[in-house]
Amino acid sequence: MPGFLTLLPPLVAILLAFRTKNVLLSLFVGVLTGTFLLSLTSHGFILSFFYAFLGLVDKILASLSDTWNAGVILQCLAIGGLIAVVSKMGGAKAIAESLSKRAKSAKSAQLITWLLGILVFFDDYANSLIVGPIMRPVADKMKISREKLSFIIDATAAPIAGIALISTWVGYEISLIKDGYAQIGQDVNAYGMFVSTIPYRFYNIFILIFIVLTAVLAREFGPMLEAERRARILGKVIADDAKPMVSNEASNIEPKEGIKLSIWNAIVPIGALIVFAFLGFYYSGYTSIMAGEDKELIEAIKNAPLSFNSIREIFGASDASVVLFQSALLASIIAIIMAVSQRIMTVGEAIDTWLEGVKSLVITGAILLLAWSLSGTIKELGTAKYLAGVLSGTLPKFLLPSLIFVLGSVISFATGTSYGTMGILMPLVIPLAHSMSPDANFMTMSIGAVLTGAIFGDHCSPISDTTILSSMGSMCDHLHHVKTQLYYSIVVGVVTVVCGYLPVAIGIPVVVSLLLGVFACFMLVRFVGKPVEEIEIEAEVGLEE
């Protein structure tokens, strides 16, 4: 079939989502469009409608049967149950009240959310699912819109996990770099190359700085300004027409009357979740490596199991989705035991509360399944390869990193997966960059552009799992989150190209490019952004008059 037709499924899903404001319907139609196109290659036009439906069911079943996907859904449901029990015990309210004493303003609340996002660096899913429920009550009290909260959560998820020295992303990124160099007959220190790309991961760095600037300067622009104005002036943290990514069961869970609030009812279960996650990452990665055939790596880990290099390799080899489900389940058991031992709830009440939390996130599971099904359909159609072929070609050397970044962004946005985009582009980019210039810096910035472009597109995409989980963690309307975040992400993406990849490709030191980008972000927030607080004061004066 003509290559441009492969773009229809993601385009239909994205455009329909913004038109109907119904994510489930849009993803369903997007997958159905894709399976219809696949059916056309083997059946007639009429029969293809029938086989398209069968194909859609097959895609959903295939998505659910994947152990990684199943683990992600189960961890979402388990963490939903955990948060419900913690909330019913009063732990969430207690920790919110404790944090609110430190977060005395919207500015400090945003900075604390940003800092928590940095601290939960080891996995983007864990970031979205832990930071949101903890900071949501604080953000609501400080009249921070759910859109801004979900933006901060989303922008400190994949951008942090992607550049952390130890995370669930590192092993995959390193393996892609190593395989790419193998194609040109070179054996490199893949981890060393990964570390050297960090200064060239401009979008990751600039978006983190951008968050701080909007919080400190108390300025916003675009749709985010409208959302923040609504929250600060009217006290509406979500819009009237919002459909938060959670059901009423979770939003209505309040602490039991008459109980004494204690922050330990939140710290112990959530702390257990994090500790179990770290231990689980180590165990999962360790057993995976020991069952492998890399004898040199096995021997190195046996000799120094707690060295930095060993921990890095072990974390990279772990199965994050399964580990986080296991951790959430164990943390849930601890929370239930705490609730029963303190006589806050009976065993039956605690389990019912946990199930209420699970039910509240069923909608998220359905959306994730359809998003993965769409991704699988797009992969089978060859959408990414078509885009790569269209956008790549003969071009000057200094434009290659920028083009790689843009290409990665487009593919990742259309497919909703940064991992898939990295896997498609890295084997193409390393040989291409080496053929144009074997210079170490040029190779490093080109590899960095692949990894960064994939994250940027994934960050913007409404069908990305991390975007969905960020909406869920903050109880934000998913499309409102996408709409407000997209404006900021694209602006920072432009800064990434103009102040990042173009200057370094023509020989300007990377430190200078980083400073240029930070300065550009400051100027944008300072002079394009409008002060939300002044608007609030003006509104209050107007009401008094």
XYZ file of N, CA and C in Angstrom, residues 19-140:
366
model
N -10.925 16.131 18.852
C -12.249 16.526 18.386
C -13.347 16.071 19.340
N -13.287 14.785 19.746
C -14.353 14.217 20.575
C -14.082 14.331 22.064
N -12.801 14.559 22.423
C -12.369 14.591 23.824
C -12.636 13.254 24.530
N -12.649 12.187 23.751
C -12.854 10.843 24.294
C -11.684 9.974 23.868
N -10.777 9.710 24.803
C -9.544 9.002 24.476
C -9.820 7.552 24.090
N -10.707 6.866 24.838
C -11.001 5.468 24.556
C -11.557 5.279 23.147
N -12.533 6.096 22.790
C -13.135 6.002 21.460
C -12.101 6.276 20.377
N -11.278 7.288 20.596
C -10.291 7.692 19.593
C -9.250 6.596 19.358
N -8.754 6.015 20.440
C -7.776 4.930 20.307
C -8.409 3.708 19.646
N -9.651 3.417 20.010
C -10.356 2.276 19.422
C -10.470 2.438 17.906
N -10.899 3.623 17.472
C -11.047 3.880 16.035
C -9.682 3.870 15.345
N -8.648 4.388 16.037
C -7.299 4.380 15.466
C -6.802 2.966 15.215
N -6.993 2.088 16.199
C -6.576 0.684 16.033
C -7.395 0.020 14.925
N -8.702 0.287 14.896
C -9.579 -0.301 13.884
C -9.164 0.152 12.478
N -8.761 1.422 12.367
C -8.275 1.927 11.077
C -7.032 1.165 10.634
N -6.129 0.940 11.586
C -4.901 0.220 11.271
C -5.151 -1.220 10.867
N -6.006 -1.920 11.614
C -6.288 -3.325 11.280
C -7.065 -3.426 9.966
N -7.858 -2.398 9.648
C -8.559 -2.377 8.353
C -7.548 -2.268 7.212
N -6.557 -1.398 7.360
C -5.518 -1.264 6.328
C -4.733 -2.565 6.173
N -4.439 -3.214 7.288
C -3.721 -4.495 7.223
C -4.569 -5.556 6.522
N -5.874 -5.526 6.765
C -6.768 -6.510 6.158
C -6.891 -6.303 4.655
N -6.781 -5.060 4.204
C -6.909 -4.759 2.780
C -5.850 -5.463 1.934
N -4.714 -5.775 2.544
C -3.646 -6.429 1.789
C -3.970 -7.882 1.474
N -4.946 -8.462 2.170
C -5.280 -9.880 1.966
C -6.730 -10.118 1.576
N -7.603 -9.135 1.813
C -9.033 -9.329 1.577
C -9.600 -8.148 0.795
N -10.817 -8.325 0.312
C -11.494 -7.255 -0.398
C -11.947 -6.163 0.554
N -12.473 -5.079 -0.018
C -12.862 -3.913 0.772
C -13.940 -4.267 1.800
N -14.981 -5.005 1.370
C -16.090 -5.332 2.275
C -15.649 -6.299 3.366
N -14.971 -7.365 2.973
C -14.523 -8.361 3.950
C -13.544 -7.764 4.957
N -12.827 -6.725 4.548
C -11.812 -6.118 5.429
C -12.422 -5.529 6.695
N -13.687 -5.085 6.619
C -14.337 -4.558 7.823
C -14.484 -5.654 8.874
N -14.854 -6.848 8.412
C -15.008 -7.983 9.324
C -13.659 -8.387 9.919
N -12.652 -8.527 9.062
C -11.334 -8.940 9.532
C -10.637 -7.837 10.348
N -11.041 -6.602 10.101
C -10.472 -5.500 10.887
C -10.869 -5.633 12.351
N -12.154 -6.004 12.590
C -12.605 -6.187 13.969
C -11.893 -7.366 14.624
N -11.751 -8.470 13.877
C -11.030 -9.621 14.415
C -9.579 -9.247 14.719
N -8.991 -8.450 13.832
C -7.600 -8.007 14.042
C -7.466 -7.136 15.270
N -8.465 -6.274 15.492
C -8.432 -5.404 16.676
C -8.443 -6.242 17.956
N -9.312 -7.250 17.992
C -9.373 -8.127 19.167
C -8.044 -8.842 19.370
N -7.457 -9.312 18.275
C -6.162 -9.995 18.361
C -5.085 -9.071 18.908
N -5.101 -7.810 18.458
C -4.091 -6.842 18.924
C -4.229 -6.589 20.420
N -5.475 -6.453 20.886
C -5.708 -6.211 22.319
C -5.253 -7.422 23.140
N -5.588 -8.621 22.666
C -5.169 -9.832 23.381
C -3.652 -9.964 23.389
N -3.028 -9.632 22.259
C -1.565 -9.705 22.184
C -0.925 -8.699 23.144
N -1.525 -7.507 23.251
C -1.002 -6.490 24.171
C -1.113 -6.959 25.613
N -2.238 -7.593 25.941
C -2.453 -8.041 27.314
C -1.596 -9.257 27.652
N -1.297 -10.083 26.658
C -0.506 -11.286 26.917
C 0.980 -10.990 27.054
N 1.405 -9.805 26.632
C 2.800 -9.410 26.802
C 3.070 -9.199 28.297
N 4.095 -9.869 28.823
C 4.348 -9.808 30.273
C 4.687 -8.392 30.733
N 5.380 -7.645 29.894
C 5.711 -6.260 30.265
C 4.435 -5.444 30.409
N 3.565 -5.512 29.385
C 2.317 -4.753 29.414
C 1.428 -5.186 30.575
N 1.337 -6.494 30.782
C 0.518 -7.001 31.890
C 1.049 -6.490 33.220
N 2.371 -6.464 33.347
C 2.986 -5.956 34.573
C 2.668 -4.494 34.808
N 2.680 -3.676 33.721
C 2.372 -2.242 33.846
C 0.932 -2.044 34.313
N -0.007 -2.786 33.703
C -1.410 -2.662 34.100
C -1.608 -3.103 35.544
N -1.002 -4.223 35.914
C -1.143 -4.726 37.277
C -0.525 -3.776 38.297
N 0.612 -3.160 37.933
C 1.212 -2.220 38.878
C 0.340 -0.991 39.052
N -0.308 -0.551 37.972
C -1.227 0.593 38.075
C -2.382 0.264 39.014
N -2.979 -0.914 38.815
C -4.110 -1.316 39.646
C -3.693 -1.491 41.104
N -2.520 -2.110 41.317
C -2.049 -2.346 42.688
C -1.713 -1.035 43.388
N -1.080 -0.121 42.671
C -0.750 1.181 43.274
C -2.028 1.966 43.538
N -3.034 1.831 42.677
C -4.327 2.468 42.932
C -4.939 1.952 44.226
N -4.858 0.637 44.446
C -5.352 0.058 45.695
C -4.562 0.529 46.895
N -3.229 0.594 46.735
C -2.354 1.061 47.817
C -2.700 2.491 48.226
N -2.837 3.367 47.239
C -3.140 4.770 47.529
C -4.501 4.904 48.212
N -5.459 4.047 47.825
C -6.790 4.101 48.445
C -6.717 3.744 49.933
N -5.963 2.697 50.258
C -5.821 2.289 51.665
C -5.085 3.370 52.456
N -4.014 3.894 51.888
C -3.252 4.961 52.549
C -4.135 6.177 52.794
N -4.971 6.507 51.822
C -5.879 7.657 51.965
C -6.912 7.409 53.050
N -7.457 6.204 53.083
C -8.486 5.868 54.074
C -7.905 5.881 55.488
N -6.618 5.528 55.612
C -5.950 5.557 56.921
C -5.622 6.980 57.350
N -5.759 7.928 56.426
C -5.412 9.312 56.734
C -3.967 9.645 56.449
N -3.212 8.680 55.916
C -1.794 8.922 55.651
C -1.564 9.967 54.585
N -2.349 9.899 53.500
C -2.186 10.869 52.411
C -2.507 12.277 52.893
N -3.583 12.405 53.690
C -3.967 13.722 54.202
C -2.922 14.248 55.185
N -2.383 13.347 56.002
C -1.377 13.756 56.995
C -0.108 14.249 56.308
N 0.336 13.524 55.301
C 1.569 13.928 54.627
C 1.326 15.182 53.796
N 0.103 15.332 53.291
C -0.234 16.547 52.548
C -0.218 17.760 53.470
N -0.769 17.570 54.681
C -0.764 18.675 55.641
C 0.659 19.003 56.084
N 1.483 17.967 56.226
C 2.885 18.177 56.606
C 3.649 18.919 55.516
N 3.449 18.485 54.267
C 4.129 19.147 53.150
C 3.603 20.561 52.941
N 2.305 20.747 53.202
C 1.722 22.072 52.991
C 2.303 23.103 53.955
N 2.817 22.627 55.102
C 3.470 23.556 56.024
C 4.776 24.069 55.430
N 5.428 23.202 54.641
C 6.658 23.622 53.958
C 6.317 24.309 52.637
N 5.264 23.809 51.981
C 4.830 24.425 50.739
C 3.824 25.521 51.078
N 4.347 26.678 51.397
C 3.490 27.771 51.868
C 2.917 28.595 50.725
N 3.279 28.238 49.505
C 2.789 28.957 48.335
C 2.748 28.012 47.149
N 2.137 28.486 46.087
C 2.094 27.682 44.860
C 3.500 27.457 44.329
N 4.358 28.456 44.510
C 5.736 28.351 44.029
C 6.475 27.212 44.721
N 6.438 27.184 46.043
C 7.164 26.153 46.774
C 6.548 24.772 46.545
N 5.220 24.701 46.367
C 4.570 23.415 46.101
C 5.044 22.839 44.768
N 5.181 23.693 43.778
C 5.664 23.236 42.468
C 7.120 22.784 42.543
N 7.919 23.513 43.300
C 9.328 23.140 43.429
C 9.494 21.825 44.194
N 8.645 21.606 45.198
C 8.706 20.339 45.941
C 8.298 19.179 45.031
N 7.272 19.392 44.207
C 6.855 18.364 43.247
C 7.988 18.053 42.282
N 8.645 19.096 41.801
C 9.789 18.941 40.889
C 10.913 18.153 41.557
N 11.189 18.478 42.822
C 12.260 17.805 43.552
C 11.929 16.328 43.777
N 10.679 16.038 44.133
C 10.277 14.637 44.309
C 10.417 13.869 42.997
N 10.079 14.533 41.895
C 10.232 13.911 40.588
C 11.681 13.585 40.280
N 12.590 14.451 40.701
C 14.026 14.202 40.509
C 14.470 13.018 41.375
N 13.955 12.948 42.597
C 14.378 11.900 43.530
C 13.908 10.514 43.091
N 12.730 10.450 42.481
C 12.240 9.154 41.979
C 12.768 9.001 40.542
N 14.086 8.902 40.432
C 14.758 8.928 39.131
C 14.854 7.566 38.469
N 14.638 6.509 39.233
C 14.997 5.177 38.752
C 14.012 4.591 37.737
N 12.776 5.143 37.657
C 11.816 4.612 36.693
C 10.732 5.653 36.430
N 10.383 5.841 35.162
C 9.404 6.864 34.814
C 7.997 6.489 35.259
N 7.650 5.193 35.202
C 6.332 4.781 35.667
C 6.185 5.017 37.170
N 7.218 4.628 37.911
C 7.191 4.820 39.362
C 7.052 6.300 39.693
N 7.734 7.133 38.940
C 7.665 8.581 39.143
C 6.216 9.060 39.025
N 5.567 8.706 37.910
C 4.200 9.173 37.661
C 3.222 8.678 38.713
N 3.431 7.444 39.181
C 2.467 6.825 40.083
C 2.699 7.142 41.556
N 3.890 7.636 41.898
C 4.200 7.949 43.297
C 4.043 9.442 43.584
N 4.635 10.278 42.734
C 4.659 11.720 42.992
C 3.254 12.325 42.910
N 2.465 11.893 41.920
C 1.129 12.468 41.743
C 0.239 12.339 42.957
N -0.006 11.123 43.452
C -0.882 10.969 44.620
C -0.370 11.684 45.869
N 0.954 11.777 46.034
C 1.500 12.456 47.216
C 1.259 13.956 47.139
N 1.510 14.555 45.963
C 1.472 16.013 45.850
C 0.111 16.575 45.445
N -0.798 15.731 44.997
C -2.084 16.235 44.528
C -2.854 17.009 45.599
N -2.975 16.498 46.832
C -3.694 17.279 47.851
C -3.023 18.616 48.165
N -1.689 18.627 48.145
C -0.947 19.870 48.407
C -1.186 20.860 47.276
N -1.105 20.368 46.045
C -1.315 21.238 44.887
C -2.727 21.807 44.883
N -3.701 20.972 45.252
C -5.086 21.449 45.298
C -5.251 22.546 46.347
